[in-house]
CSV table of C-alpha atoms in Angstrom, one decimal:
chain,number,residue,atom,x,y,z
G,20,MET,CA,-105.3,-54.3,-38.9
G,21,ILE,CA,-105.6,-53.5,-35.3
G,22,SER,CA,-108.3,-56.3,-34.9
G,23,GLN,CA,-105.8,-58.7,-36.7
G,24,PHE,CA,-103.0,-57.4,-34.8
G,25,SER,CA,-105.4,-58.3,-31.6
G,26,HIS,CA,-104.9,-62.0,-32.9
G,27,TYR,CA,-101.5,-62.7,-33.2
G,28,LYS,CA,-100.9,-60.6,-29.9
G,29,THR,CA,-100.4,-64.3,-27.9
G,30,PHE,CA,-98.1,-65.1,-30.8
G,31,SER,CA,-96.0,-62.3,-30.6
G,32,LEU,CA,-95.4,-62.3,-26.7
G,33,LEU,CA,-94.5,-65.8,-26.8
G,34,VAL,CA,-92.1,-65.4,-29.3
G,35,LEU,CA,-90.8,-62.3,-27.1
G,36,CYS,CA,-90.8,-64.5,-24.0
G,37,ILE,CA,-89.0,-67.0,-26.3
G,38,LEU,CA,-86.7,-64.8,-27.5
G,39,GLY,CA,-86.2,-63.4,-24.2
G,40,ILE,CA,-84.8,-66.7,-22.8
G,41,PHE,CA,-82.4,-67.2,-25.4
G,42,ILE,CA,-80.9,-63.7,-25.3
G,43,ALA,CA,-80.9,-63.4,-21.1
G,44,ARG,CA,-79.4,-66.7,-21.0
G,45,THR,CA,-76.5,-65.8,-23.7
G,46,LEU,CA,-75.7,-62.4,-21.7
G,47,LEU,CA,-75.5,-64.6,-18.4
G,48,ALA,CA,-73.5,-66.8,-19.9
G,49,VAL,CA,-71.0,-64.1,-20.9
G,50,ASN,CA,-69.4,-63.9,-17.4
G,51,GLY,CA,-71.2,-67.0,-15.6
G,52,ASN,CA,-72.7,-70.3,-15.9
G,53,PRO,CA,-76.8,-70.8,-16.3
G,54,PRO,CA,-78.1,-73.3,-17.0
G,55,GLN,CA,-78.1,-74.7,-20.1
G,56,LEU,CA,-80.7,-73.6,-22.5
G,57,ASP,CA,-82.1,-77.4,-22.8
G,58,ASN,CA,-82.8,-77.5,-19.1
G,59,ILE,CA,-84.8,-74.4,-19.2
G,60,PHE,CA,-86.7,-75.0,-21.9
G,61,THR,CA,-88.0,-78.6,-20.6
G,62,MET,CA,-88.3,-77.5,-16.9
G,63,ALA,CA,-90.7,-74.9,-18.9
G,64,THR,CA,-92.7,-77.9,-20.6
G,65,LEU,CA,-92.5,-80.2,-17.7
G,66,ILE,CA,-94.4,-77.3,-15.5
G,67,GLY,CA,-96.7,-77.1,-18.2
G,68,SER,CA,-97.8,-80.3,-18.8
G,69,THR,CA,-98.1,-81.0,-14.8
G,70,ILE,CA,-100.8,-78.0,-15.1
G,71,VAL,CA,-102.4,-79.8,-18.0
G,72,PHE,CA,-101.9,-83.2,-16.8
G,73,ILE,CA,-103.9,-82.0,-13.3
G,74,LYS,CA,-106.8,-80.3,-15.3
G,75,GLY,CA,-107.3,-83.1,-17.7
G,76,TYR,CA,-105.8,-86.4,-15.7
G,77,GLN,CA,-109.1,-87.9,-15.9
G,78,ASP,CA,-109.1,-87.9,-19.7
G,79,LEU,CA,-106.0,-90.3,-19.8
G,80,HIS,CA,-107.0,-94.1,-20.8
G,81,THR,CA,-105.3,-97.1,-19.5
G,82,LYS,CA,-102.8,-97.3,-22.9
G,83,ASP,CA,-101.7,-93.9,-22.0
G,84,TRP,CA,-100.6,-94.4,-18.9
G,85,ILE,CA,-99.0,-97.9,-20.1
G,86,ILE,CA,-97.0,-96.3,-22.7
G,87,ALA,CA,-96.3,-93.2,-20.6
G,88,LEU,CA,-94.6,-95.5,-17.5
G,89,SER,CA,-93.1,-98.1,-20.3
G,90,LEU,CA,-91.0,-95.2,-21.8
G,91,GLY,CA,-90.5,-93.7,-18.5
G,92,ALA,CA,-88.8,-96.8,-17.6
G,93,LEU,CA,-87.0,-97.8,-20.7
G,94,VAL,CA,-85.2,-94.7,-20.7
G,95,GLY,CA,-84.4,-94.5,-17.1
G,96,MET,CA,-83.2,-97.7,-17.2
G,97,GLY,CA,-81.2,-97.3,-20.1
G,98,MET,CA,-79.6,-94.0,-18.9
G,99,SER,CA,-78.6,-96.7,-16.4
G,100,ILE,CA,-76.0,-98.2,-18.3
G,101,THR,CA,-75.3,-96.0,-21.6
G,102,THR,CA,-71.6,-95.9,-22.5
G,103,ILE,CA,-71.8,-93.5,-25.3
G,104,PHE,CA,-74.4,-90.8,-24.7
G,105,THR,CA,-73.6,-88.6,-22.0
G,106,PRO,CA,-76.0,-85.3,-21.2
G,107,TYR,CA,-75.3,-82.4,-19.8
G,108,PRO,CA,-75.6,-82.4,-15.9
G,109,PHE,CA,-79.2,-81.4,-15.2
G,110,PHE,CA,-79.4,-78.0,-14.1
G,111,GLY,CA,-75.3,-78.3,-13.2
G,112,ILE,CA,-76.8,-80.4,-10.3
G,113,VAL,CA,-77.4,-84.2,-11.5
G,114,ARG,CA,-74.0,-85.5,-13.0
G,115,ASP,CA,-74.3,-89.2,-12.3
G,116,ASN,CA,-76.0,-91.6,-14.4
G,117,LEU,CA,-78.5,-92.7,-11.6
G,118,GLY,CA,-79.2,-89.1,-11.4
G,119,GLN,CA,-79.7,-88.5,-14.9
G,120,ALA,CA,-81.8,-91.8,-15.4
G,121,LEU,CA,-84.3,-90.9,-12.6
G,122,VAL,CA,-84.8,-87.3,-14.3
G,123,ARG,CA,-84.7,-88.0,-17.3
G,124,GLY,CA,-87.5,-91.1,-17.1
G,125,PHE,CA,-89.5,-89.2,-15.0
G,126,SER,CA,-89.4,-86.2,-17.3
G,127,VAL,CA,-90.3,-88.4,-20.1
G,128,THR,CA,-93.2,-89.6,-18.1
G,129,LEU,CA,-94.3,-86.5,-17.1
G,130,ALA,CA,-94.5,-84.9,-20.8
G,131,ILE,CA,-96.5,-88.0,-22.6
G,132,LEU,CA,-99.3,-87.7,-19.8
G,133,GLY,CA,-99.2,-84.1,-20.5
G,134,GLY,CA,-98.7,-84.6,-24.0
G,135,MET,CA,-101.4,-87.6,-24.3
G,136,VAL,CA,-104.0,-85.6,-22.4
G,137,ILE,CA,-103.6,-82.8,-25.0
G,138,MET,CA,-104.3,-85.3,-27.6
G,139,HIS,CA,-107.3,-86.4,-26.3
G,140,TRP,CA,-108.5,-82.4,-26.4
G,141,GLY,CA,-107.8,-82.4,-30.0
G,142,GLY,CA,-103.9,-81.5,-29.8
G,143,PRO,CA,-101.8,-81.4,-33.0
G,144,ILE,CA,-99.8,-84.7,-32.3
G,145,SER,CA,-100.7,-88.1,-32.2
G,146,PHE,CA,-100.0,-91.3,-30.5
G,147,PRO,CA,-101.1,-93.9,-32.4
G,148,ALA,CA,-99.9,-97.0,-30.2
G,149,ALA,CA,-101.6,-94.9,-27.5
G,150,LYS,CA,-104.5,-95.4,-29.4
G,151,GLY,CA,-104.4,-99.4,-30.0
G,152,GLU,CA,-103.3,-98.7,-33.6
G,153,TRP,CA,-100.2,-101.0,-33.8
G,154,GLY,CA,-100.5,-101.0,-37.8
G,155,LYS,CA,-100.6,-97.6,-37.7
G,156,SER,CA,-97.6,-97.1,-35.1
G,157,GLY,CA,-95.0,-100.2,-36.9
G,158,SER,CA,-95.7,-98.1,-40.2
G,159,ALA,CA,-95.2,-95.0,-39.0
G,160,ILE,CA,-91.8,-95.8,-37.3
G,161,LEU,CA,-90.6,-97.8,-40.5
G,162,PHE,CA,-91.7,-94.3,-42.7
G,163,GLY,CA,-89.2,-92.4,-40.1
G,164,LEU,CA,-86.7,-95.2,-40.6
G,165,LEU,CA,-86.8,-94.9,-44.1
G,166,VAL,CA,-86.5,-91.0,-44.0
G,167,GLY,CA,-84.3,-90.8,-41.8
G,168,LEU,CA,-81.4,-93.2,-42.8
G,169,PRO,CA,-80.3,-90.9,-45.4
G,170,LEU,CA,-80.1,-87.8,-44.0
G,171,ALA,CA,-78.2,-89.8,-41.1
G,172,ILE,CA,-75.3,-91.3,-43.5
G,173,PHE,CA,-75.1,-87.3,-44.8
G,174,ASN,CA,-74.8,-86.2,-41.2
G,175,ILE,CA,-71.9,-88.2,-40.6
G,176,PHE,CA,-70.0,-86.9,-43.2
G,177,ALA,CA,-70.7,-83.4,-42.3
G,178,LEU,CA,-69.6,-83.7,-39.0
G,179,LYS,CA,-66.5,-85.4,-40.3
G,180,LEU,CA,-65.7,-82.5,-42.6
G,181,THR,CA,-66.5,-80.0,-40.4
G,182,GLU,CA,-65.1,-81.3,-37.4
G,183,GLY,CA,-62.1,-82.4,-39.1
G,184,LYS,CA,-62.0,-86.0,-37.5
G,185,ASP,CA,-62.0,-89.5,-38.8
G,186,PHE,CA,-64.4,-92.3,-37.8
G,187,LEU,CA,-64.0,-93.7,-34.4
G,188,TRP,CA,-66.3,-96.5,-34.7
G,189,GLN,CA,-67.7,-97.7,-31.8
G,190,ASN,CA,-69.9,-100.6,-30.5
G,191,PRO,CA,-73.2,-101.1,-32.7
G,192,LEU,CA,-75.1,-102.3,-30.1
G,193,SER,CA,-74.0,-99.2,-27.6
G,194,ALA,CA,-74.9,-97.1,-30.5
G,195,LEU,CA,-78.3,-98.7,-31.1
G,196,LEU,CA,-79.1,-98.9,-26.9
G,197,ASP,CA,-78.0,-95.0,-26.2
G,198,ALA,CA,-79.4,-93.9,-29.3
G,199,PHE,CA,-83.3,-93.8,-27.6
G,200,GLN,CA,-82.0,-91.6,-24.8
G,201,PRO,CA,-82.1,-88.8,-26.9
G,202,ALA,CA,-84.5,-89.4,-29.3
G,203,ILE,CA,-87.3,-90.3,-27.4
G,204,VAL,CA,-86.5,-87.6,-24.8
G,205,GLU,CA,-86.2,-84.6,-27.2
G,206,GLU,CA,-89.1,-86.0,-29.5
G,207,VAL,CA,-91.5,-86.4,-26.2
G,208,ILE,CA,-90.7,-82.9,-24.7
G,209,TYR,CA,-90.1,-80.8,-27.5
G,210,ARG,CA,-92.3,-82.4,-30.7
G,211,PHE,CA,-95.3,-83.8,-28.5
G,212,ALA,CA,-95.2,-82.1,-25.1
G,213,LEU,CA,-94.2,-78.6,-26.0
G,214,TRP,CA,-96.2,-78.5,-29.2
G,215,GLY,CA,-99.1,-79.2,-27.7
G,216,LEU,CA,-98.7,-76.8,-24.6
G,217,LEU,CA,-98.0,-74.0,-27.2
G,218,TRP,CA,-100.8,-75.2,-29.7
G,219,LEU,CA,-102.9,-74.7,-26.3
G,220,VAL,CA,-101.6,-71.0,-25.8
G,221,LEU,CA,-102.5,-70.3,-29.2
G,222,ARG,CA,-105.3,-72.3,-30.6
G,223,LYS,CA,-108.1,-69.7,-29.5
G,224,SER,CA,-106.7,-66.7,-30.7
G,225,ILE,CA,-105.3,-68.1,-34.3
G,226,GLN,CA,-107.6,-71.4,-34.4
G,227,LYS,CA,-106.6,-71.6,-38.0
G,228,GLN,CA,-102.8,-71.2,-37.9
G,229,SER,CA,-102.3,-72.3,-34.4
G,230,VAL,CA,-101.1,-75.7,-35.2
G,231,PHE,CA,-98.6,-74.6,-37.4
G,232,LEU,CA,-97.1,-71.9,-35.9
G,233,ALA,CA,-96.9,-73.9,-32.4
G,234,GLY,CA,-95.0,-76.5,-34.6
G,235,LEU,CA,-92.8,-74.1,-36.1
G,236,MET,CA,-91.9,-72.7,-32.4
G,237,ALA,CA,-91.4,-76.1,-31.0
G,238,THR,CA,-88.9,-76.9,-33.7
G,239,MET,CA,-86.7,-74.1,-33.6
G,240,VAL,CA,-86.8,-73.7,-29.5
G,241,HIS,CA,-85.8,-77.9,-30.1
G,242,THR,CA,-82.9,-77.0,-32.8
G,243,TYR,CA,-81.6,-73.7,-31.3
G,244,GLN,CA,-81.1,-75.3,-27.3
G,245,HIS,CA,-78.5,-76.7,-28.9
G,246,PHE,CA,-76.3,-73.7,-29.7
G,247,ASP,CA,-76.5,-72.5,-26.3
G,248,ALA,CA,-72.2,-72.1,-25.9
G,249,LEU,CA,-72.2,-71.1,-29.8
G,250,PHE,CA,-74.2,-68.5,-29.0
G,251,VAL,CA,-71.8,-66.9,-26.6
G,252,GLN,CA,-68.8,-67.6,-28.3
G,253,SER,CA,-70.1,-66.8,-32.3
G,254,PRO,CA,-74.2,-65.2,-32.5
G,255,TRP,CA,-74.2,-65.0,-36.0
G,256,VAL,CA,-73.0,-68.7,-36.7
G,257,ALA,CA,-75.1,-70.0,-34.4
G,258,LEU,CA,-78.0,-68.5,-36.0
G,259,GLY,CA,-77.0,-69.5,-39.2
G,260,MET,CA,-76.1,-73.4,-38.2
G,261,GLY,CA,-79.5,-73.3,-36.6
G,262,MET,CA,-81.6,-72.2,-39.4
G,263,ALA,CA,-79.6,-75.2,-41.6
G,264,MET,CA,-80.2,-78.0,-39.1
G,265,ALA,CA,-83.8,-76.7,-38.8
G,266,LEU,CA,-84.3,-76.9,-42.6
G,267,ILE,CA,-82.5,-80.2,-43.2
G,268,TRP,CA,-83.4,-81.8,-40.1
G,269,GLY,CA,-86.1,-79.8,-38.1
G,270,LEU,CA,-88.8,-79.9,-40.8
G,271,PRO,CA,-88.7,-83.5,-41.5
G,272,SER,CA,-89.4,-84.3,-37.7
G,273,TYR,CA,-92.2,-81.5,-37.6
G,274,PHE,CA,-94.2,-83.3,-40.7
G,275,LEU,CA,-93.2,-86.6,-39.7
G,276,ALA,CA,-95.2,-85.8,-36.5
G,277,ARG,CA,-97.5,-84.0,-37.6
G,278,ARG,CA,-98.8,-86.7,-40.1
G,279,ARG,CA,-97.5,-90.0,-38.5
G,280,GLY,CA,-97.7,-89.2,-35.2
G,281,ILE,CA,-95.0,-89.0,-32.2
G,282,GLU,CA,-93.4,-92.5,-33.1
G,283,SER,CA,-92.2,-91.6,-36.8
G,284,ALA,CA,-90.2,-88.3,-35.2
G,285,ILE,CA,-88.5,-90.6,-32.7
G,286,ALA,CA,-87.6,-93.5,-35.1
G,287,PHE,CA,-86.7,-90.5,-37.7
G,288,HIS,CA,-84.4,-89.0,-34.7
G,289,TRP,CA,-83.1,-92.1,-33.5
G,290,ILE,CA,-81.6,-93.5,-36.7
G,291,GLN,CA,-79.8,-89.8,-37.0
G,292,ASP,CA,-78.5,-91.0,-33.2
G,293,VAL,CA,-77.3,-94.3,-33.9
G,294,GLU,CA,-75.2,-93.3,-37.1
G,295,ARG,CA,-73.7,-90.7,-35.2
G,296,PHE,CA,-72.6,-92.8,-32.1
G,297,PHE,CA,-71.7,-96.1,-34.0
G,298,ALA,CA,-69.3,-93.4,-36.1
G,299,GLY,CA,-67.9,-92.0,-33.4
G,300,PHE,CA,-69.5,-88.5,-33.1
């Protein structure tokens, strides 16, 4: 039993560290204004991606660089012209669209480069386009859209019911373009880079379960970081809503990313936000 516990020691420490961040941030937010949970975990992921990049940049291929720089530029340019999507100020400092464009574009590029290195090291999430598998990438995107569309429709009706608001239809083109912001940024950071980083930490101690447990942690972190304000107001409600969100939207993204590649998870996320932005939520 002692030997079995030692195998899960690293995993247990990771869980305690993540819980500690959530608890500490919530306590500080009662009487203060600490950084958003998303900012904290994004920064941690970017630091990890930087370390991995420095150690393994020689393993990157030309396509990796092209995709990382292209998606970073796409996010940056898109952020500079958004009309519906408004992210929280980055660490309470970066508030304007230009500043957010630079931060988000750089974050995407760095997270992809770190994730690509991990992918070449045998990581859990693939990026078919980076391997030149364009047919596989296209089918992954299409599959993600097909899986996501029914849930996207369900989501806007659920939001209408829970928020007590009618649909306020927005410009469809703006919804289509703005939805790339959360879809690319969140999936690349949490599903591609963070999942890979957690897998790197766990793979030696619990090799067989490392992919599953790393993915589970990344999914829960991504889900619950949306509820930092609710954790202060009503922690039990936040826990319940987060669990429901993880089951309905987190698990599909988990399996799409794992089985089809990160493009599929991005497509799934994108269609959710297209519908949400279009309906005025």
